[in-house]
Coordinates of C-alpha atoms and ligand atoms in Angstrom, one line a residue:
M1 CA -1.8 -39.2 25.0
S2 CA -3.8 -37.4 22.0
S3 CA -6.6 -39.5 20.1
P4 CA -6.9 -39.3 16.4
I5 CA -10.2 -37.3 15.5
T6 CA -13.0 -38.7 13.9
E7 CA -13.7 -38.0 10.3
F8 CA -16.9 -35.7 10.9
R9 CA -15.0 -33.4 13.4
R10 CA -12.0 -33.2 11.0
N11 CA -14.5 -32.1 8.0
S12 CA -16.3 -29.4 10.1
L13 CA -12.8 -28.3 11.2
V14 CA -11.8 -27.8 7.9
S15 CA -14.9 -26.0 7.0
L16 CA -14.8 -23.5 10.1
V17 CA -11.4 -22.6 9.7
E18 CA -11.4 -21.8 6.0
R19 CA -14.6 -20.0 6.3
V20 CA -12.9 -17.9 9.1
V21 CA -9.8 -17.1 7.2
Q22 CA -11.7 -16.3 4.1
A23 CA -14.1 -14.1 5.9
T24 CA -11.9 -12.3 8.4
P25 CA -10.8 -8.5 6.8
V26 CA -7.2 -8.1 6.4
T27 CA -4.9 -5.0 7.6
D28 CA -2.5 -4.9 5.0
I29 CA 0.2 -3.2 7.1
H30 CA 2.8 -2.8 4.4
T31 CA 2.1 -1.9 0.7
H32 CA 3.4 0.4 -2.1
L33 CA -0.1 1.5 -2.5
Y34 CA -1.6 5.1 -2.7
D35 CA -4.8 6.9 -1.7
P36 CA -6.2 7.7 -4.5
A37 CA -6.1 10.9 -3.1
L38 CA -2.3 11.0 -4.4
S39 CA -3.8 11.0 -7.9
G40 CA -1.4 9.3 -10.6
L41 CA 0.4 7.4 -7.9
L42 CA -2.1 4.4 -7.3
L43 CA -0.8 1.4 -10.2
Y44 CA -3.7 -0.7 -11.5
G45 CA -4.8 -2.6 -14.6
I46 CA -3.2 -5.3 -16.5
D47 CA -0.1 -3.6 -18.3
D48 CA 0.7 -2.8 -14.6
L49 CA 0.2 -6.3 -13.4
L50 CA 2.4 -7.5 -16.1
T51 CA 5.0 -5.2 -15.3
Y52 CA 5.6 -5.7 -11.9
H53 CA 9.7 -6.2 -11.4
Y54 CA 9.0 -10.0 -10.1
L55 CA 7.8 -10.5 -13.5
V56 CA 10.5 -8.4 -15.3
A57 CA 13.1 -10.2 -13.6
E58 CA 11.9 -13.5 -15.1
A59 CA 11.2 -12.0 -18.1
F60 CA 15.2 -10.9 -18.2
R61 CA 16.0 -14.4 -17.6
V62 CA 14.8 -16.0 -20.6
H63 CA 14.3 -12.7 -23.1
R64 CA 17.8 -11.6 -24.5
I65 CA 16.6 -8.2 -25.1
P66 CA 19.4 -5.9 -24.0
N67 CA 18.3 -4.2 -21.0
D68 CA 18.5 -0.1 -21.9
R69 CA 16.2 -1.2 -24.9
F70 CA 13.4 -2.8 -22.4
W71 CA 13.5 0.5 -20.4
I72 CA 13.2 2.6 -23.4
M73 CA 9.9 0.7 -24.6
S74 CA 6.3 2.1 -23.6
K75 CA 4.7 0.2 -20.9
T76 CA 2.3 -1.1 -23.1
E77 CA 5.0 -2.8 -25.1
Q78 CA 7.0 -3.8 -22.0
A79 CA 3.6 -5.4 -21.0
E80 CA 3.6 -7.5 -24.4
L81 CA 7.0 -8.7 -24.0
V82 CA 6.4 -9.9 -20.1
W83 CA 3.2 -11.6 -21.7
N84 CA 4.9 -13.3 -24.8
T85 CA 8.0 -14.5 -22.9
L86 CA 6.4 -15.8 -19.7
F87 CA 2.7 -16.8 -20.6
L88 CA 2.9 -17.6 -24.3
E89 CA 6.0 -19.3 -24.8
R90 CA 5.9 -21.6 -21.4
S91 CA 3.5 -21.8 -19.0
P92 CA 2.9 -19.5 -16.3
I93 CA 4.2 -21.6 -13.6
S94 CA 6.3 -19.2 -11.1
E95 CA 4.1 -17.3 -8.4
A96 CA 4.3 -14.1 -10.0
C97 CA 3.1 -15.1 -13.2
Q98 CA 0.4 -17.1 -11.3
G99 CA -0.5 -14.1 -9.2
V100 CA -1.4 -12.4 -12.4
L101 CA -3.9 -15.5 -13.4
T102 CA -5.3 -15.6 -9.9
T103 CA -5.9 -11.7 -9.9
L104 CA -7.5 -12.1 -13.4
H105 CA -9.7 -15.0 -12.8
R106 CA -10.9 -13.4 -9.2
L107 CA -12.1 -10.3 -11.1
G108 CA -14.0 -12.7 -13.4
L109 CA -11.8 -12.6 -16.6
D110 CA -11.7 -15.2 -19.1
V111 CA -7.6 -16.1 -18.6
K112 CA -7.4 -19.5 -21.3
K113 CA -8.4 -17.2 -24.1
R114 CA -5.0 -15.8 -23.8
D115 CA -6.1 -12.4 -25.3
L116 CA -4.2 -9.4 -24.1
P117 CA -6.0 -6.8 -25.7
A118 CA -9.4 -8.1 -24.3
L119 CA -7.9 -7.9 -20.6
R120 CA -6.7 -4.4 -21.7
D121 CA -10.7 -3.3 -22.7
W122 CA -11.9 -4.5 -19.6
F123 CA -9.6 -2.6 -17.3
Q124 CA -10.1 0.8 -19.3
Q125 CA -14.0 1.4 -17.9
W126 CA -13.0 1.1 -14.3
P127 CA -12.3 4.9 -12.9
A128 CA -9.7 4.6 -9.9
E129 CA -12.5 5.2 -6.9
A130 CA -14.3 2.3 -7.7
Y131 CA -12.1 0.0 -8.7
V132 CA -10.2 0.8 -5.5
T133 CA -13.3 -0.4 -3.5
R134 CA -13.8 -3.4 -6.0
C135 CA -10.5 -4.7 -5.4
M136 CA -10.7 -4.4 -1.4
E137 CA -14.1 -5.9 -1.2
L138 CA -13.0 -8.6 -3.4
A139 CA -9.8 -9.3 -1.4
N140 CA -11.6 -8.4 1.7
V141 CA -9.1 -5.9 2.8
E142 CA -10.5 -3.5 5.0
T143 CA -7.3 -1.5 6.0
I144 CA -4.4 -0.7 3.7
Y145 CA -0.7 0.8 4.9
M146 CA 0.8 2.9 2.0
T147 CA 4.7 3.6 1.8
N148 CA 5.4 7.4 1.9
S149 CA 8.5 9.0 1.5
P150 CA 9.3 13.0 1.8
F151 CA 12.4 12.3 -0.5
D152 CA 10.0 10.8 -3.4
D153 CA 9.6 13.9 -5.5
A154 CA 6.3 12.1 -7.1
E155 CA 4.3 12.3 -3.7
A156 CA 5.8 14.6 -1.2
P157 CA 4.6 18.0 -3.2
A158 CA 0.9 16.6 -2.9
W159 CA 1.2 16.0 0.7
Q160 CA 2.9 19.6 1.2
H161 CA 0.0 20.8 -0.6
G162 CA -2.8 18.9 1.5
L163 CA -5.0 16.0 0.5
L164 CA -8.6 15.0 1.0
R165 CA -7.8 11.3 2.5
D166 CA -9.6 8.2 2.0
D167 CA -9.7 6.6 5.6
R168 CA -9.2 3.1 4.2
F169 CA -5.7 4.3 3.5
V170 CA -3.1 5.0 6.2
A171 CA 0.3 6.4 6.2
A172 CA 3.4 5.4 7.1
L173 CA 6.9 7.4 6.6
R174 CA 9.6 5.8 4.9
I175 CA 13.0 7.3 5.5
D176 CA 15.7 5.0 4.1
P177 CA 17.8 8.1 2.3
L178 CA 18.1 9.4 5.9
L179 CA 19.5 5.8 7.2
V180 CA 21.4 4.4 4.3
D181 CA 22.7 7.6 2.2
W182 CA 22.9 10.2 4.7
P183 CA 25.4 12.5 2.9
N184 CA 23.2 13.1 0.0
A185 CA 20.2 13.3 2.4
V186 CA 21.4 15.8 4.7
R187 CA 21.8 18.0 1.4
R188 CA 18.2 17.6 0.6
V189 CA 16.7 18.4 3.9
A190 CA 19.4 21.1 3.9
R191 CA 17.4 22.7 1.0
W192 CA 14.1 22.0 2.7
G193 CA 15.0 24.6 5.2
Y194 CA 16.3 22.5 8.1
E195 CA 19.5 23.5 9.5
V196 CA 21.4 20.4 9.3
G197 CA 25.3 19.1 8.3
E198 CA 26.5 16.0 7.7
G199 CA 28.2 15.6 11.6
L200 CA 25.5 14.6 14.0
S201 CA 25.7 17.9 16.1
A202 CA 23.3 18.7 19.0
N203 CA 21.5 21.1 16.3
T204 CA 21.5 18.9 13.4
V205 CA 20.2 16.1 15.8
S206 CA 17.3 18.4 16.6
E207 CA 16.5 19.6 13.1
V208 CA 16.2 16.1 11.4
R209 CA 13.8 15.4 14.4
R210 CA 12.0 18.6 13.6
F211 CA 11.8 17.0 10.3
L212 CA 10.6 13.9 11.0
T213 CA 8.1 15.5 13.2
D214 CA 6.7 17.4 10.4
W215 CA 6.5 14.5 8.4
T216 CA 5.1 12.0 11.1
R217 CA 2.1 15.0 11.4
R218 CA 1.6 16.0 7.7
I219 CA 0.8 12.4 6.6
E220 CA -0.5 11.1 10.1
A221 CA 2.2 8.4 10.2
A222 CA 1.4 4.9 11.9
Y223 CA 5.1 3.9 12.2
L224 CA 7.9 4.9 10.7
M225 CA 10.3 2.4 8.1
V226 CA 13.7 1.2 6.4
S227 CA 15.0 -1.4 4.3
L228 CA 18.5 -2.2 5.4
P229 CA 21.2 -4.2 4.2
P230 CA 22.5 -7.5 5.4
E231 CA 25.4 -5.5 6.5
F232 CA 23.8 -3.4 8.9
T233 CA 25.0 -3.6 12.6
Y234 CA 24.4 -2.1 15.9
P235 CA 25.9 -0.4 17.8
G236 CA 28.4 1.0 15.6
D237 CA 30.1 4.4 14.1
S238 CA 28.0 3.9 10.7
D239 CA 25.7 6.8 9.9
T240 CA 22.8 4.2 9.8
A241 CA 23.7 3.4 13.3
Q242 CA 24.3 6.6 14.7
V243 CA 21.1 8.5 12.7
L244 CA 19.2 5.5 14.0
E245 CA 20.2 6.0 17.5
K246 CA 20.1 9.9 18.0
C247 CA 17.3 10.7 15.4
V248 CA 14.7 8.1 14.6
L249 CA 14.7 5.9 17.7
P250 CA 13.9 8.9 20.0
H251 CA 11.7 10.8 17.3
C252 CA 9.6 7.1 17.8
E253 CA 9.8 7.1 21.4
E254 CA 8.3 10.7 21.9
H255 CA 5.7 9.9 19.1
G256 CA 5.1 6.8 20.1
L257 CA 5.5 5.1 17.0
P258 CA 7.0 1.9 16.2
M259 CA 9.8 2.1 14.1
A260 CA 9.3 -1.0 10.9
L261 CA 13.0 -2.8 10.1
M262 CA 13.0 -4.8 7.0
L263 CA 16.4 -6.7 7.4
G264 CA 18.3 -8.1 4.1
V265 CA 18.1 -6.6 1.0
R266 CA 21.0 -5.8 -1.1
R267 CA 20.3 -3.4 -3.4
G268 CA 21.4 -3.0 -7.3
V269 CA 22.7 -6.2 -7.2
N270 CA 22.3 -6.0 -11.1
P271 CA 21.7 -2.1 -11.3
A272 CA 20.7 -2.3 -15.2
L273 CA 17.3 -4.3 -14.3
G274 CA 16.4 -1.3 -11.4
L275 CA 13.6 -2.5 -9.0
A276 CA 14.2 -6.0 -10.5
G277 CA 18.1 -6.1 -9.8
D278 CA 17.7 -6.0 -5.8
G279 CA 19.0 -9.3 -3.9
S280 CA 18.9 -10.8 -0.6
G281 CA 21.5 -11.6 1.9
R282 CA 21.4 -13.0 5.6
S283 CA 21.5 -10.1 8.6
D284 CA 23.3 -10.7 11.1
L285 CA 20.3 -10.6 13.8
C286 CA 22.5 -9.6 17.0
A287 CA 22.1 -6.0 15.7
L288 CA 18.4 -6.4 16.0
A289 CA 18.9 -8.0 19.7
N290 CA 20.8 -4.9 20.8
L291 CA 18.6 -2.4 19.0
C292 CA 15.6 -4.5 21.6
S293 CA 17.6 -4.7 24.5
A294 CA 18.9 -0.7 24.3
F295 CA 15.9 0.6 23.4
P296 CA 13.0 -1.0 25.5
Q297 CA 11.1 1.8 25.0
N298 CA 10.8 1.4 21.6
K299 CA 8.5 -0.8 19.1
F300 CA 10.3 -2.6 16.3
L301 CA 8.1 -4.2 13.6
V302 CA 10.5 -6.5 11.9
T303 CA 10.7 -8.9 8.9
V304 CA 13.7 -10.5 6.9
L305 CA 14.3 -11.3 3.5
S306 CA 16.6 -14.4 4.1
R307 CA 15.3 -17.9 4.7
E308 CA 18.1 -18.3 6.8
N309 CA 17.1 -15.7 9.0
Q310 CA 13.7 -16.5 9.9
H311 CA 14.1 -19.0 13.1
E312 CA 16.7 -16.7 14.6
L313 CA 14.0 -13.9 14.5
C314 CA 11.0 -15.9 16.1
V315 CA 13.6 -16.8 19.1
L316 CA 14.6 -13.1 19.2
A317 CA 10.9 -12.4 19.6
R318 CA 10.7 -14.6 22.2
K319 CA 13.1 -12.6 24.3
F320 CA 11.8 -8.9 23.4
P321 CA 8.4 -7.9 24.1
N322 CA 8.9 -4.7 21.9
L323 CA 9.6 -6.9 18.6
H324 CA 6.6 -7.8 16.6
I325 CA 7.3 -10.5 13.4
F326 CA 5.4 -9.5 10.2
G327 CA 4.8 -10.9 7.0
C328 CA 6.8 -12.9 4.7
W329 CA 8.5 -10.6 2.5
W330 CA 9.7 -10.5 -1.0
F331 CA 11.4 -13.1 -2.0
T332 CA 10.0 -15.1 0.6
N333 CA 6.4 -14.7 -0.3
V334 CA 6.3 -18.0 -2.2
P335 CA 3.9 -20.8 -1.0
Y336 CA 6.7 -23.3 0.0
L337 CA 8.2 -20.5 2.2
I338 CA 4.7 -19.1 3.4
D339 CA 3.9 -22.6 4.6
E340 CA 7.3 -23.1 6.4
I341 CA 7.5 -19.4 7.9
T342 CA 4.1 -19.2 9.4
R343 CA 4.4 -23.2 10.5
L344 CA 7.3 -21.9 12.6
R345 CA 6.0 -18.8 13.9
L346 CA 3.0 -20.6 15.3
E347 CA 5.0 -22.9 16.7
L348 CA 7.0 -20.6 18.5
L349 CA 4.8 -17.6 19.1
G350 CA 1.6 -18.4 18.9
F351 CA -1.0 -16.1 17.7
S352 CA 1.5 -12.8 18.2
F353 CA 2.6 -12.1 15.3
T354 CA 1.3 -10.9 11.9
A355 CA 0.9 -13.4 9.3
Q356 CA 1.4 -11.7 6.2
H357 CA 1.3 -8.3 4.3
S358 CA 1.2 -8.1 0.6
D359 CA 3.7 -5.4 -0.2
A360 CA 1.7 -4.6 -3.5
R361 CA 2.6 -2.2 -5.6
V362 CA -0.3 -2.3 -8.3
L363 CA -3.7 -2.3 -6.7
D364 CA -5.0 -5.8 -8.3
Q365 CA -2.3 -7.7 -6.8
I366 CA -4.0 -7.6 -3.4
L367 CA -6.4 -9.9 -5.0
Y368 CA -3.7 -12.9 -5.6
K369 CA -1.6 -11.9 -2.6
W370 CA -4.0 -12.6 -0.2
D371 CA -6.1 -15.2 -1.7
H372 CA -2.5 -17.5 -2.0
S373 CA -1.4 -16.6 1.3
R374 CA -5.0 -17.0 3.1
R375 CA -5.0 -20.8 1.5
I376 CA -1.5 -21.7 2.7
I377 CA -2.5 -19.7 6.2
A378 CA -6.1 -22.0 6.8
R379 CA -3.8 -25.0 5.5
V380 CA -1.4 -24.4 8.2
L381 CA -4.1 -23.6 10.8
I382 CA -6.2 -26.8 10.2
E383 CA -3.0 -28.9 10.9
K384 CA -2.7 -27.0 14.2
Y385 CA -6.3 -27.0 15.5
T386 CA -6.4 -30.6 14.2
E387 CA -3.2 -30.9 16.8
L388 CA -5.2 -29.7 19.7
V389 CA -8.4 -31.5 19.4
A390 CA -6.5 -34.4 19.4
A391 CA -5.1 -33.2 22.4
G392 CA -9.0 -33.1 23.9
W393 CA -8.9 -29.4 23.4
E394 CA -12.3 -28.2 22.0
E395 CA -12.0 -24.8 19.9
T396 CA -15.2 -22.8 19.6
A397 CA -15.7 -21.0 16.2
A398 CA -15.3 -17.4 18.3
E399 CA -11.9 -18.7 19.4
V400 CA -10.9 -19.8 15.8
E401 CA -12.4 -16.3 14.7
R402 CA -10.5 -14.1 17.4
D403 CA -7.5 -16.2 16.5
V404 CA -7.2 -15.5 12.9
R405 CA -8.2 -11.8 13.9
L406 CA -5.0 -11.4 15.6
L407 CA -2.9 -13.1 12.9
F408 CA -4.6 -10.6 10.0
G409 CA -4.1 -7.1 11.8
G410 CA -5.3 -7.5 15.5
A411 CA -1.8 -8.3 16.8
F412 CA -0.4 -5.8 15.0
K413 CA -2.9 -3.6 16.4
E414 CA -2.4 -4.0 19.8
F415 CA 1.2 -4.0 19.2
C416 CA 1.3 -0.4 18.2
R417 CA -1.2 0.4 21.0
S418 CA 0.6 -1.3 23.4
Ligands
FIX1 O1 11.7 -2.3 0.9 C1 10.6 -2.3 0.1 O2 10.0 -2.0 0.8 C2 10.5 -3.5 -0.8 O3 9.7 -4.4 -0.1 C3 10.6 -2.8 -1.9 O4 11.8 -2.4 -2.1 C4 10.9 -3.8 -3.2 O5 11.1 -3.2 -4.5 C5 9.5 -4.7 -3.1 O6 8.6 -4.3 -3.8 C6 9.0 -6.2 -2.7 O7 8.2 -6.6 -2.8
ZN2 ZN1 8.1 -3.1 0.3

């Protein structure tokens, strides 16, 4: 039978876990941030923070501005609208709003003055490179994984010309058009000099693989990735299932790279909202089980958007060692669900998952996303270690450090190496 732990033991456990969780550097395995060498693509500063699509969605709920009028406004004007609507006319209580406040606070800015022009002035002083270092140090993030798409006209040419890379940023190859918009993607790939046609002939398969190989090498991709709708099924005759099976997974296996599947996004539920208009739905995880078992030599990095899929995903991960769960994605990246999901994963999987990724689109967001997640993860771990102590198991500081490293990128790296 377990016995209650003394107050002294509990206090020392609390301070140990809090210290370790703060001090352990994070590998942020999925973001939309860019190596500063991809100049102009990295977003940062107050106007980008305020026009983050999470906040735009919330502003549209209460400000009756027609969508088309909002989209023709300058970024400064959009930021002002969001600020007035969500921060001045009501308290900034939502997770995305609190995120802006935490970020500013961590940067040493006085948020209670509610002075947007002064905040803007402060950000002016920062050149991109110095600010990257400042944010990464403050957030204690050591490596940032990017999302790099050959189909993105804003970034692809820069990769083709060659870049002097910042080694804190790791590339990951984004291939959504190939999997969710095959007819259009194939036309673009053909224009880039690959002999591909709409039918998946042996020649098209080999040319798509040549295209993937070229980009994998060009950007030195650490993994490939796609976000898929709830309707995704496998096996099947859909373009998605066929391209995945014939081109993408054989490519990943050949290069020893994981495939990241982000499941459950319903794009364009309200297209007038742009990026803010995407929604979520419950996926049929039989598709994932079928993939894990049909491709035992492949590695799958998986996160799911629907709360209802979280438990089933953990159960699947217990069946398939080639499945690694990561992060609390997007609409699940709120304290209430991070707490629930982290608890669930620890209870079913121990330390064999990656607790969080930031999905940051604006550099400074790593401050709040990691700050908020660290706070919750520490709280859950304290509870779990307390249970161990009550069962007579004394945790050493080195053991806690080892465990937290696993959650913050160590288990991911082991999985990628395996
Ligand atoms: O598919 C993705 O990578 C999503 O994370 C994004 O599309 C989404 O817009 C986002 O920023 C979520 O956090
Ligand atoms: Zn993302």
